[in-house]
PDB file of C-alpha atoms in Angstrom:
ATOM      1  CA  MET A1349     -16.346  -1.032   8.982  1.00 74.00           C
ATOM      2  CA  GLY A1350     -12.654  -0.807   7.719  1.00 89.00           C
ATOM      3  CA  LYS A1351     -11.355   0.864   4.739  1.00 97.00           C
ATOM      4  CA  ILE A1352      -9.235  -1.536   2.979  1.00 98.00           C
ATOM      5  CA  ILE A1353      -6.986   0.324   0.862  1.00 98.00           C
ATOM      6  CA  ALA A1354      -4.473  -1.141  -1.434  1.00 98.00           C
ATOM      7  CA  LEU A1355      -1.130   0.350  -2.964  1.00 97.00           C
ATOM      8  CA  ALA A1356      -0.451  -0.566  -6.243  1.00 94.00           C
ATOM      9  CA  ASN A1357       2.173   0.533  -9.186  1.00 91.00           C
ATOM     10  CA  GLN A1358       2.935  -3.078 -11.201  1.00 85.00           C
ATOM     11  CA  LYS A1359       6.849  -0.374 -11.321  1.00 83.00           C
ATOM     12  CA  GLY A1360       9.510  -1.755  -8.800  1.00 82.00           C
ATOM     13  CA  GLY A1361      10.709   1.294  -6.728  1.00 82.00           C
ATOM     14  CA  VAL A1362       8.269   3.616  -6.742  1.00 88.00           C
ATOM     15  CA  GLY A1363       7.738   3.809  -2.975  1.00 86.00           C
ATOM     16  CA  LYS A1364       4.865   1.579  -2.159  1.00 92.00           C
ATOM     17  CA  THR A1365       6.676  -0.351   0.251  1.00 95.00           C
ATOM     18  CA  THR A1366       7.547   2.489   2.083  1.00 95.00           C
ATOM     19  CA  THR A1367       4.203   4.892   1.520  1.00 96.00           C
ATOM     20  CA  THR A1368       2.176   1.433   2.801  1.00 97.00           C
ATOM     21  CA  ILE A1369       4.906   1.651   6.183  1.00 97.00           C
ATOM     22  CA  ASN A1370       4.636   5.722   7.347  1.00 97.00           C
ATOM     23  CA  LEU A1371       1.168   6.125   5.889  1.00 97.00           C
ATOM     24  CA  ALA A1372      -0.115   2.907   8.854  1.00 98.00           C
ATOM     25  CA  ALA A1373       2.583   4.021  11.783  1.00 97.00           C
ATOM     26  CA  SER A1374       0.604   8.361  10.406  1.00 97.00           C
ATOM     27  CA  LEU A1375      -2.851   6.932  11.428  1.00 98.00           C
ATOM     28  CA  ALA A1376      -2.674   5.052  14.003  1.00 97.00           C
ATOM     29  CA  THR A1377      -0.266   8.048  15.383  1.00 97.00           C
ATOM     30  CA  LEU A1378      -3.533   9.681  15.000  1.00 97.00           C
ATOM     31  CA  ASP A1379      -5.761   6.282  16.738  1.00 96.00           C
ATOM     32  CA  LYS A1380      -6.939   5.169  13.997  1.00 97.00           C
ATOM     33  CA  LYS A1381      -7.042   1.161  14.539  1.00 97.00           C
ATOM     34  CA  VAL A1382      -4.689  -0.102  11.348  1.00 98.00           C
ATOM     35  CA  LEU A1383      -3.632  -3.399  10.073  1.00 98.00           C
ATOM     36  CA  VAL A1384      -1.336  -3.693   7.493  1.00 98.00           C
ATOM     37  CA  VAL A1385      -1.313  -6.492   4.788  1.00 98.00           C
ATOM     38  CA  ASP A1386       2.073  -8.019   3.751  1.00 97.00           C
ATOM     39  CA  ALA A1387       1.599  -9.330  -0.107  1.00 96.00           C
ATOM     40  CA  ASP A1388       4.571  -9.195  -1.450  1.00 94.00           C
ATOM     41  CA  PRO A1389       7.174 -11.845  -1.339  1.00 93.00           C
ATOM     42  CA  GLN A1390       9.120  -9.806  -0.947  1.00 92.00           C
ATOM     43  CA  ALA A1391       7.488  -9.624   2.965  1.00 93.00           C
ATOM     44  CA  ASN A1392       9.871  -6.038   3.303  1.00 94.00           C
ATOM     45  CA  ALA A1393       6.749  -4.254   5.263  1.00 95.00           C
ATOM     46  CA  SER A1394       7.115  -6.896   7.265  1.00 95.00           C
ATOM     47  CA  SER A1395       9.986  -6.275   8.209  1.00 93.00           C
ATOM     48  CA  GLY A1396       9.841  -2.419   8.125  1.00 94.00           C
ATOM     49  CA  LEU A1397       7.848  -2.964  10.783  1.00 95.00           C
ATOM     50  CA  GLY A1398      10.671  -4.556  12.645  1.00 92.00           C
ATOM     51  CA  ILE A1399       9.210  -8.043  12.733  1.00 93.00           C
ATOM     52  CA  ASP A1400      11.307 -11.257  11.907  1.00 89.00           C
ATOM     53  CA  ILE A1401      10.474 -13.035   9.298  1.00 85.00           C
ATOM     54  CA  LYS A1402      12.621 -16.391  10.563  1.00 85.00           C
ATOM     55  CA  SER A1403      10.256 -16.666  13.834  1.00 84.00           C
ATOM     56  CA  LEU A1404       6.649 -16.147  12.156  1.00 88.00           C
ATOM     57  CA  GLN A1405       3.523 -18.909  12.617  1.00 92.00           C
ATOM     58  CA  TYR A1406       1.522 -17.491  10.119  1.00 95.00           C
ATOM     59  CA  SER A1407       1.459 -15.431   7.226  1.00 95.00           C
ATOM     60  CA  ILE A1408      -0.991 -14.739   4.466  1.00 96.00           C
ATOM     61  CA  TYR A1409      -0.124 -17.634   2.664  1.00 94.00           C
ATOM     62  CA  GLU A1410      -1.325 -19.498   5.073  1.00 95.00           C
ATOM     63  CA  CYS A1411      -3.792 -17.389   5.770  1.00 95.00           C
ATOM     64  CA  MET A1412      -4.590 -18.214   1.354  1.00 94.00           C
ATOM     65  CA  ILE A1413      -3.814 -20.913   0.833  1.00 93.00           C
ATOM     66  CA  ASP A1414      -3.883 -23.458   3.935  1.00 93.00           C
ATOM     67  CA  GLY A1415      -7.464 -21.599   4.964  1.00 92.00           C
ATOM     68  CA  VAL A1416      -5.930 -20.514   8.738  1.00 95.00           C
ATOM     69  CA  ASP A1417      -8.033 -18.259   9.971  1.00 96.00           C
ATOM     70  CA  ILE A1418      -6.651 -14.852  10.156  1.00 97.00           C
ATOM     71  CA  HIS A1419      -6.446 -13.799  13.412  1.00 96.00           C
ATOM     72  CA  GLU A1420      -4.257 -16.488  14.534  1.00 96.00           C
ATOM     73  CA  ALA A1421      -1.685 -14.633  11.542  1.00 96.00           C
ATOM     74  CA  ILE A1422      -1.704 -11.246  12.921  1.00 96.00           C
ATOM     75  CA  MET A1423       1.254  -8.952  15.071  1.00 95.00           C
ATOM     76  CA  PRO A1424       1.532  -6.626  17.031  1.00 95.00           C
ATOM     77  CA  THR A1425       4.254  -3.823  15.923  1.00 95.00           C
ATOM     78  CA  CYS A1426       5.578  -0.856  18.273  1.00 90.00           C
ATOM     79  CA  ILE A1427       3.655   1.346  17.276  1.00 94.00           C
ATOM     80  CA  GLU A1428      -0.078   1.170  19.864  1.00 93.00           C
ATOM     81  CA  ASN A1429      -2.746   0.948  17.487  1.00 96.00           C
ATOM     82  CA  LEU A1430      -1.525  -1.251  14.150  1.00 97.00           C
ATOM     83  CA  SER A1431      -0.653  -4.837  13.560  1.00 97.00           C
ATOM     84  CA  ILE A1432       0.610  -6.839  10.618  1.00 97.00           C
ATOM     85  CA  VAL A1433      -0.004  -9.789   8.718  1.00 97.00           C
ATOM     86  CA  CYS A1434       3.405 -11.282   7.272  1.00 96.00           C
ATOM     87  CA  SER A1435       4.230 -11.722   4.194  1.00 95.00           C
ATOM     88  CA  HIS A1436       6.494 -14.623   2.909  1.00 88.00           C
ATOM     89  CA  ILE A1437       9.060 -15.658   0.747  1.00 88.00           C
ATOM     90  CA  ASP A1438       6.503 -18.745   0.373  1.00 86.00           C
ATOM     91  CA  LEU A1439       3.190 -16.640  -1.111  1.00 89.00           C
ATOM     92  CA  VAL A1440       5.468 -16.546  -4.907  1.00 88.00           C
ATOM     93  CA  GLY A1441       4.067 -20.143  -5.018  1.00 87.00           C
ATOM     94  CA  ALA A1442       0.553 -18.990  -3.624  1.00 88.00           C
ATOM     95  CA  GLU A1443      -0.466 -18.028  -8.332  1.00 85.00           C
ATOM     96  CA  LEU A1444       0.436 -21.156  -9.426  1.00 87.00           C
ATOM     97  CA  GLU A1445      -1.464 -22.890  -5.904  1.00 92.00           C
ATOM     98  CA  LEU A1446      -4.265 -20.761  -6.565  1.00 90.00           C
ATOM     99  CA  LEU A1447      -5.130 -21.806 -10.263  1.00 86.00           C
ATOM    100  CA  ASN A1448      -7.537 -24.194  -9.454  1.00 86.00           C
ATOM    101  CA  VAL A1449      -8.844 -22.838  -6.362  1.00 88.00           C
ATOM    102  CA  ASP A1450     -12.788 -21.372  -7.017  1.00 89.00           C
ATOM    103  CA  ASN A1451     -13.304 -17.873  -7.242  1.00 92.00           C
ATOM    104  CA  ARG A1452      -9.719 -17.385  -7.334  1.00 94.00           C
ATOM    105  CA  ASP A1453      -9.748 -14.123  -7.718  1.00 94.00           C
ATOM    106  CA  ARG A1454     -11.492 -13.663  -4.277  1.00 96.00           C
ATOM    107  CA  VAL A1455      -9.655 -15.014  -1.473  1.00 96.00           C
ATOM    108  CA  LEU A1456      -7.770 -11.928   0.411  1.00 96.00           C
ATOM    109  CA  GLN A1457     -11.303 -11.052   0.619  1.00 96.00           C
ATOM    110  CA  ALA A1458     -13.047 -13.802   1.409  1.00 96.00           C
ATOM    111  CA  THR A1459      -9.553 -13.977   4.592  1.00 96.00           C
ATOM    112  CA  LEU A1460     -10.584  -9.678   5.247  1.00 96.00           C
ATOM    113  CA  GLN A1461     -13.437  -9.596   5.225  1.00 94.00           C
ATOM    114  CA  LYS A1462     -14.065 -11.690   8.646  1.00 92.00           C
ATOM    115  CA  ILE A1463     -12.069  -9.222  10.057  1.00 96.00           C
ATOM    116  CA  ARG A1464     -12.783  -5.390   8.382  1.00 94.00           C
ATOM    117  CA  GLY A1465     -15.104  -5.103  11.295  1.00 95.00           C
ATOM    118  CA  GLU A1466     -12.197  -4.356  13.450  1.00 97.00           C
ATOM    119  CA  TYR A1467      -9.641  -1.832  12.193  1.00 97.00           C
ATOM    120  CA  ASP A1468     -10.227   1.967  11.051  1.00 97.00           C
ATOM    121  CA  TYR A1469      -7.819   1.253   7.740  1.00 98.00           C
ATOM    122  CA  ILE A1470      -6.640  -1.999   6.298  1.00 98.00           C
ATOM    123  CA  LEU A1471      -3.607  -1.348   4.274  1.00 98.00           C
ATOM    124  CA  ILE A1472      -2.341  -3.937   1.534  1.00 98.00           C
ATOM    125  CA  ASP A1473       1.141  -4.218   0.372  1.00 97.00           C
ATOM    126  CA  CYS A1474       0.640  -5.174  -3.273  1.00 95.00           C
ATOM    127  CA  SER A1475       4.275  -6.078  -5.034  1.00 91.00           C
ATOM    128  CA  PRO A1476       5.388  -5.157  -7.691  1.00 89.00           C
ATOM    129  CA  SER A1477       3.407  -6.919 -11.076  1.00 85.00           C
ATOM    130  CA  LEU A1478      -0.498  -7.216 -12.197  1.00 83.00           C
ATOM    131  CA  GLY A1479      -0.068 -10.696 -11.155  1.00 88.00           C
ATOM    132  CA  LEU A1480      -2.949 -13.215  -9.164  1.00 92.00           C
ATOM    133  CA  ILE A1481      -2.132 -11.549  -5.852  1.00 93.00           C
ATOM    134  CA  THR A1482      -2.609  -8.288  -7.164  1.00 94.00           C
ATOM    135  CA  VAL A1483      -5.533  -9.258  -8.861  1.00 94.00           C
ATOM    136  CA  ASN A1484      -6.470 -10.532  -6.101  1.00 96.00           C
ATOM    137  CA  ALA A1485      -5.809  -7.354  -3.879  1.00 97.00           C
ATOM    138  CA  LEU A1486      -7.409  -4.856  -5.922  1.00 97.00           C
ATOM    139  CA  THR A1487     -10.963  -6.753  -5.716  1.00 97.00           C
ATOM    140  CA  ALA A1488     -10.771  -6.987  -1.693  1.00 97.00           C
ATOM    141  CA  ALA A1489     -10.765  -3.671  -1.460  1.00 98.00           C
ATOM    142  CA  ASP A1490     -12.474  -0.587  -1.596  1.00 97.00           C
ATOM    143  CA  SER A1491      -9.595   1.399  -2.730  1.00 98.00           C
ATOM    144  CA  VAL A1492      -6.235   1.586  -4.548  1.00 97.00           C
ATOM    145  CA  ILE A1493      -3.547   4.419  -4.029  1.00 97.00           C
ATOM    146  CA  ILE A1494      -0.739   4.927  -6.252  1.00 95.00           C
ATOM    147  CA  PRO A1495       2.086   5.730  -5.983  1.00 94.00           C
ATOM    148  CA  VAL A1496       3.769   7.247  -8.281  1.00 92.00           C
ATOM    149  CA  GLN A1497       8.159   8.300  -8.192  1.00 88.00           C
ATOM    150  CA  SER A1498       8.965  11.507 -10.167  1.00 82.00           C
ATOM    151  CA  GLU A1499      11.646  10.398 -12.039  1.00 78.00           C
ATOM    152  CA  TYR A1500      10.764  10.595 -16.402  1.00 72.00           C
ATOM    153  CA  PHE A1501       9.248   6.895 -16.887  1.00 76.00           C
ATOM    154  CA  ALA A1502       6.977   7.877 -13.992  1.00 73.00           C
ATOM    155  CA  LEU A1503       3.783   7.866 -16.607  1.00 76.00           C
ATOM    156  CA  GLU A1504       5.254   5.101 -17.794  1.00 76.00           C
ATOM    157  CA  GLY A1505       2.727   1.434 -17.025  1.00 73.00           C
ATOM    158  CA  ILE A1506       0.059   4.307 -15.596  1.00 85.00           C
ATOM    159  CA  SER A1507      -1.530   3.060 -18.023  1.00 83.00           C
ATOM    160  CA  LYS A1508      -1.957  -0.285 -17.557  1.00 84.00           C
ATOM    161  CA  LEU A1509      -2.169   0.085 -14.041  1.00 88.00           C
ATOM    162  CA  LEU A1510      -5.556   1.992 -14.608  1.00 92.00           C
ATOM    163  CA  ASN A1511      -6.687  -0.495 -17.552  1.00 91.00           C
ATOM    164  CA  THR A1512      -6.535  -3.286 -14.749  1.00 90.00           C
ATOM    165  CA  ILE A1513      -8.202  -1.261 -12.788  1.00 94.00           C
ATOM    166  CA  LYS A1514     -10.695  -1.186 -14.776  1.00 94.00           C
ATOM    167  CA  ILE A1515     -11.223  -4.522 -15.835  1.00 94.00           C
ATOM    168  CA  ILE A1516     -11.323  -5.384 -12.089  1.00 95.00           C
ATOM    169  CA  LYS A1517     -13.678  -2.451 -11.287  1.00 96.00           C
ATOM    170  CA  SER A1518     -16.320  -4.574 -14.697  1.00 96.00           C
ATOM    171  CA  LYS A1519     -16.279  -8.034 -14.035  1.00 95.00           C
ATOM    172  CA  LEU A1520     -14.848  -8.241  -9.684  1.00 95.00           C
ATOM    173  CA  ASN A1521     -15.273  -6.005  -7.872  1.00 96.00           C
ATOM    174  CA  PRO A1522     -17.304  -3.217  -8.853  1.00 97.00           C
ATOM    175  CA  SER A1523     -17.354  -0.645  -6.314  1.00 96.00           C
ATOM    176  CA  LEU A1524     -13.096  -0.144  -6.549  1.00 97.00           C
ATOM    177  CA  GLU A1525     -12.151   3.381  -6.220  1.00 96.00           C
ATOM    178  CA  ILE A1526      -9.162   5.059  -6.443  1.00 96.00           C
ATOM    179  CA  GLU A1527      -8.152   7.009  -3.670  1.00 96.00           C
ATOM    180  CA  GLY A1528      -5.604   9.061  -4.990  1.00 96.00           C
ATOM    181  CA  PHE A1529      -1.978   9.040  -7.553  1.00 95.00           C
ATOM    182  CA  LEU A1530       0.445  10.186  -4.637  1.00 96.00           C
ATOM    183  CA  LEU A1531       3.494  11.987  -5.601  1.00 93.00           C
ATOM    184  CA  THR A1532       6.698  10.197  -4.399  1.00 94.00           C
ATOM    185  CA  MET A1533      11.270  10.653  -4.107  1.00 91.00           C
ATOM    186  CA  TYR A1534       9.711  14.415  -4.338  1.00 89.00           C
ATOM    187  CA  ASP A1535      12.432  16.629  -4.749  1.00 87.00           C
ATOM    188  CA  SER A1536      10.868  20.062  -5.830  1.00 82.00           C
ATOM    189  CA  ARG A1537      14.456  21.791  -6.876  1.00 85.00           C
ATOM    190  CA  LEU A1538      14.293  19.416  -9.737  1.00 84.00           C
ATOM    191  CA  ARG A1539      12.271  21.034 -13.011  1.00 86.00           C
ATOM    192  CA  LEU A1540      11.337  17.525 -13.996  1.00 85.00           C
ATOM    193  CA  ALA A1541       9.795  16.988 -10.765  1.00 85.00           C
ATOM    194  CA  ASN A1542       7.502  19.692 -11.162  1.00 87.00           C
ATOM    195  CA  GLN A1543       7.378  18.643 -14.658  1.00 87.00           C
ATOM    196  CA  ILE A1544       5.809  15.588 -13.320  1.00 86.00           C
ATOM    197  CA  TYR A1545       3.667  16.509 -11.044  1.00 88.00           C
ATOM    198  CA  GLU A1546       2.014  18.987 -13.608  1.00 88.00           C
ATOM    199  CA  GLU A1547       0.546  16.232 -15.864  1.00 86.00           C
ATOM    200  CA  LEU A1548      -0.248  13.955 -13.171  1.00 88.00           C
ATOM    201  CA  LYS A1549      -2.377  17.444 -12.322  1.00 88.00           C
ATOM    202  CA  ARG A1550      -3.437  18.089 -15.693  1.00 89.00           C
ATOM    203  CA  HIS A1551      -4.731  13.899 -16.477  1.00 86.00           C
ATOM    204  CA  PHE A1552      -6.364  13.143 -12.791  1.00 91.00           C
ATOM    205  CA  ARG A1553      -7.196  16.824 -12.049  1.00 89.00           C
ATOM    206  CA  GLU A1554      -8.751  16.103  -7.399  1.00 92.00           C
ATOM    207  CA  MET A1555      -7.418  12.513  -7.577  1.00 93.00           C
ATOM    208  CA  VAL A1556      -3.546  13.999  -7.231  1.00 94.00           C
ATOM    209  CA  PHE A1557      -3.301  13.761  -3.187  1.00 96.00           C
ATOM    210  CA  THR A1558      -1.869  17.175  -2.109  1.00 94.00           C
ATOM    211  CA  THR A1559       0.456  16.188   0.196  1.00 95.00           C
ATOM    212  CA  VAL A1560       3.789  14.688  -1.704  1.00 94.00           C
ATOM    213  CA  ILE A1561       6.128  12.569  -0.015  1.00 95.00           C
ATOM    214  CA  GLN A1562       9.787  14.170  -0.882  1.00 93.00           C
ATOM    215  CA  ARG A1563      13.146  12.466  -1.043  1.00 90.00           C
ATOM    216  CA  ASN A1564      14.511  12.418   2.879  1.00 91.00           C
ATOM    217  CA  ILE A1565      17.751  10.236   3.567  1.00 91.00           C
ATOM    218  CA  ARG A1566      15.642   9.700   6.589  1.00 94.00           C
ATOM    219  CA  LEU A1567      13.175   7.778   5.432  1.00 92.00           C
ATOM    220  CA  SER A1568      15.586   5.678   3.814  1.00 91.00           C
ATOM    221  CA  GLU A1569      17.050   4.751   6.188  1.00 93.00           C
ATOM    222  CA  ALA A1570      14.166   4.153   8.948  1.00 93.00           C
ATOM    223  CA  PRO A1571      13.569   0.435   7.287  1.00 90.00           C
ATOM    224  CA  SER A1572      16.850  -0.813   8.385  1.00 89.00           C
ATOM    225  CA  HIS A1573      16.031  -0.446  11.674  1.00 93.00           C
ATOM    226  CA  GLY A1574      12.594  -2.173  11.823  1.00 92.00           C
ATOM    227  CA  LEU A1575      10.943   1.545  12.724  1.00 94.00           C
ATOM    228  CA  PRO A1576       8.624   3.019  10.819  1.00 94.00           C
ATOM    229  CA  VAL A1577       9.870   7.279  10.602  1.00 95.00           C
ATOM    230  CA  LEU A1578       8.284   8.619  12.493  1.00 91.00           C
ATOM    231  CA  LEU A1579       9.835   6.286  15.401  1.00 91.00           C
ATOM    232  CA  TYR A1580      13.260   7.034  13.876  1.00 94.00           C
ATOM    233  CA  ASP A1581      13.187  10.376  13.186  1.00 93.00           C
ATOM    234  CA  ALA A1582       9.851  12.308  14.271  1.00 94.00           C
ATOM    235  CA  GLU A1583      11.260  15.800  13.098  1.00 94.00           C
ATOM    236  CA  SER A1584      11.779  14.669   8.613  1.00 94.00           C
ATOM    237  CA  LYS A1585      10.465  15.846   5.939  1.00 94.00           C
ATOM    238  CA  GLY A1586       9.251  12.373   5.603  1.00 93.00           C
ATOM    239  CA  ALA A1587       8.012  12.258   8.691  1.00 96.00           C
ATOM    240  CA  ILE A1588       5.805  14.847   8.734  1.00 97.00           C
ATOM    241  CA  ASN A1589       4.764  14.225   4.425  1.00 97.00           C
ATOM    242  CA  HIS A1590       3.015  11.061   5.744  1.00 97.00           C
ATOM    243  CA  ILE A1591       1.783  12.704   8.544  1.00 97.00           C
ATOM    244  CA  GLN A1592      -0.365  15.146   6.581  1.00 97.00           C
ATOM    245  CA  LEU A1593      -0.998  12.685   3.974  1.00 97.00           C
ATOM    246  CA  ALA A1594      -3.056  10.732   6.292  1.00 97.00           C
ATOM    247  CA  LYS A1595      -5.227  13.291   7.539  1.00 97.00           C
ATOM    248  CA  GLU A1596      -6.184  13.976   4.530  1.00 96.00           C
ATOM    249  CA  ILE A1597      -7.278  10.007   3.535  1.00 97.00           C
ATOM    250  CA  ILE A1598      -9.096  10.880   7.177  1.00 96.00           C
ATOM    251  CA  GLU A1599     -10.259  14.291   5.973  1.00 95.00           C
ATOM    252  CA  LYS A1600     -11.477  12.245   2.841  1.00 91.00           C
ATOM    253  CA  ASN A1601     -12.892   9.823   3.713  1.00 90.00           C
ATOM    254  CA  LYS A1602     -15.023  11.628   6.323  1.00 85.00           C
TER     255      LYS A1602
END
């Protein structure tokens, strides 16, 4: 049975989509069958994996709102073992359209149950908000990875996210766990970055991944070419960090 992991943080620009794309590619390279579900209306995970959004017939929007079978929306990517269910700008309106639906918090959960046995890992890229689509993602997930930027306001807003996770755990998904806090955009030369890592460790102890994602120009460039960093520059720090992260997650879930 595949493990469903949501990547969530309502703070924008913390590296959620970058982590989703590159962790998925790394897991696939390590012989795991992986599906990315792009649950962000900006659809950056879709374009970052080289999908032409304009040519889409079905996206996660049609699966959640129109009841389209999710198998119809699954697309292959440039990496073997890695597929994606793309997003679409229409997903912005889905929050309103779901308001009158029964079990509106569980629509994505029901959608993903049909395919979870076909994959080792399903990664959901959440939008930078705590709206109904993100609630759906957290309700569908077994665990959540929380990317944290190593900058001054990094820890701001984490308590709000943790509170949301606590509410979802108590009301909708009692088995939801925190897979780990992931420090992103890390620069070991900066004292502040090291202080934030120490603070994360002090607060959350073993819930913080040993792997950190270092600030890396190749990692930033790769999405504009529609490629994960592994294909763009396999020798780069960004590629090496994400392979380490994938190994850490596989080891943790043995």
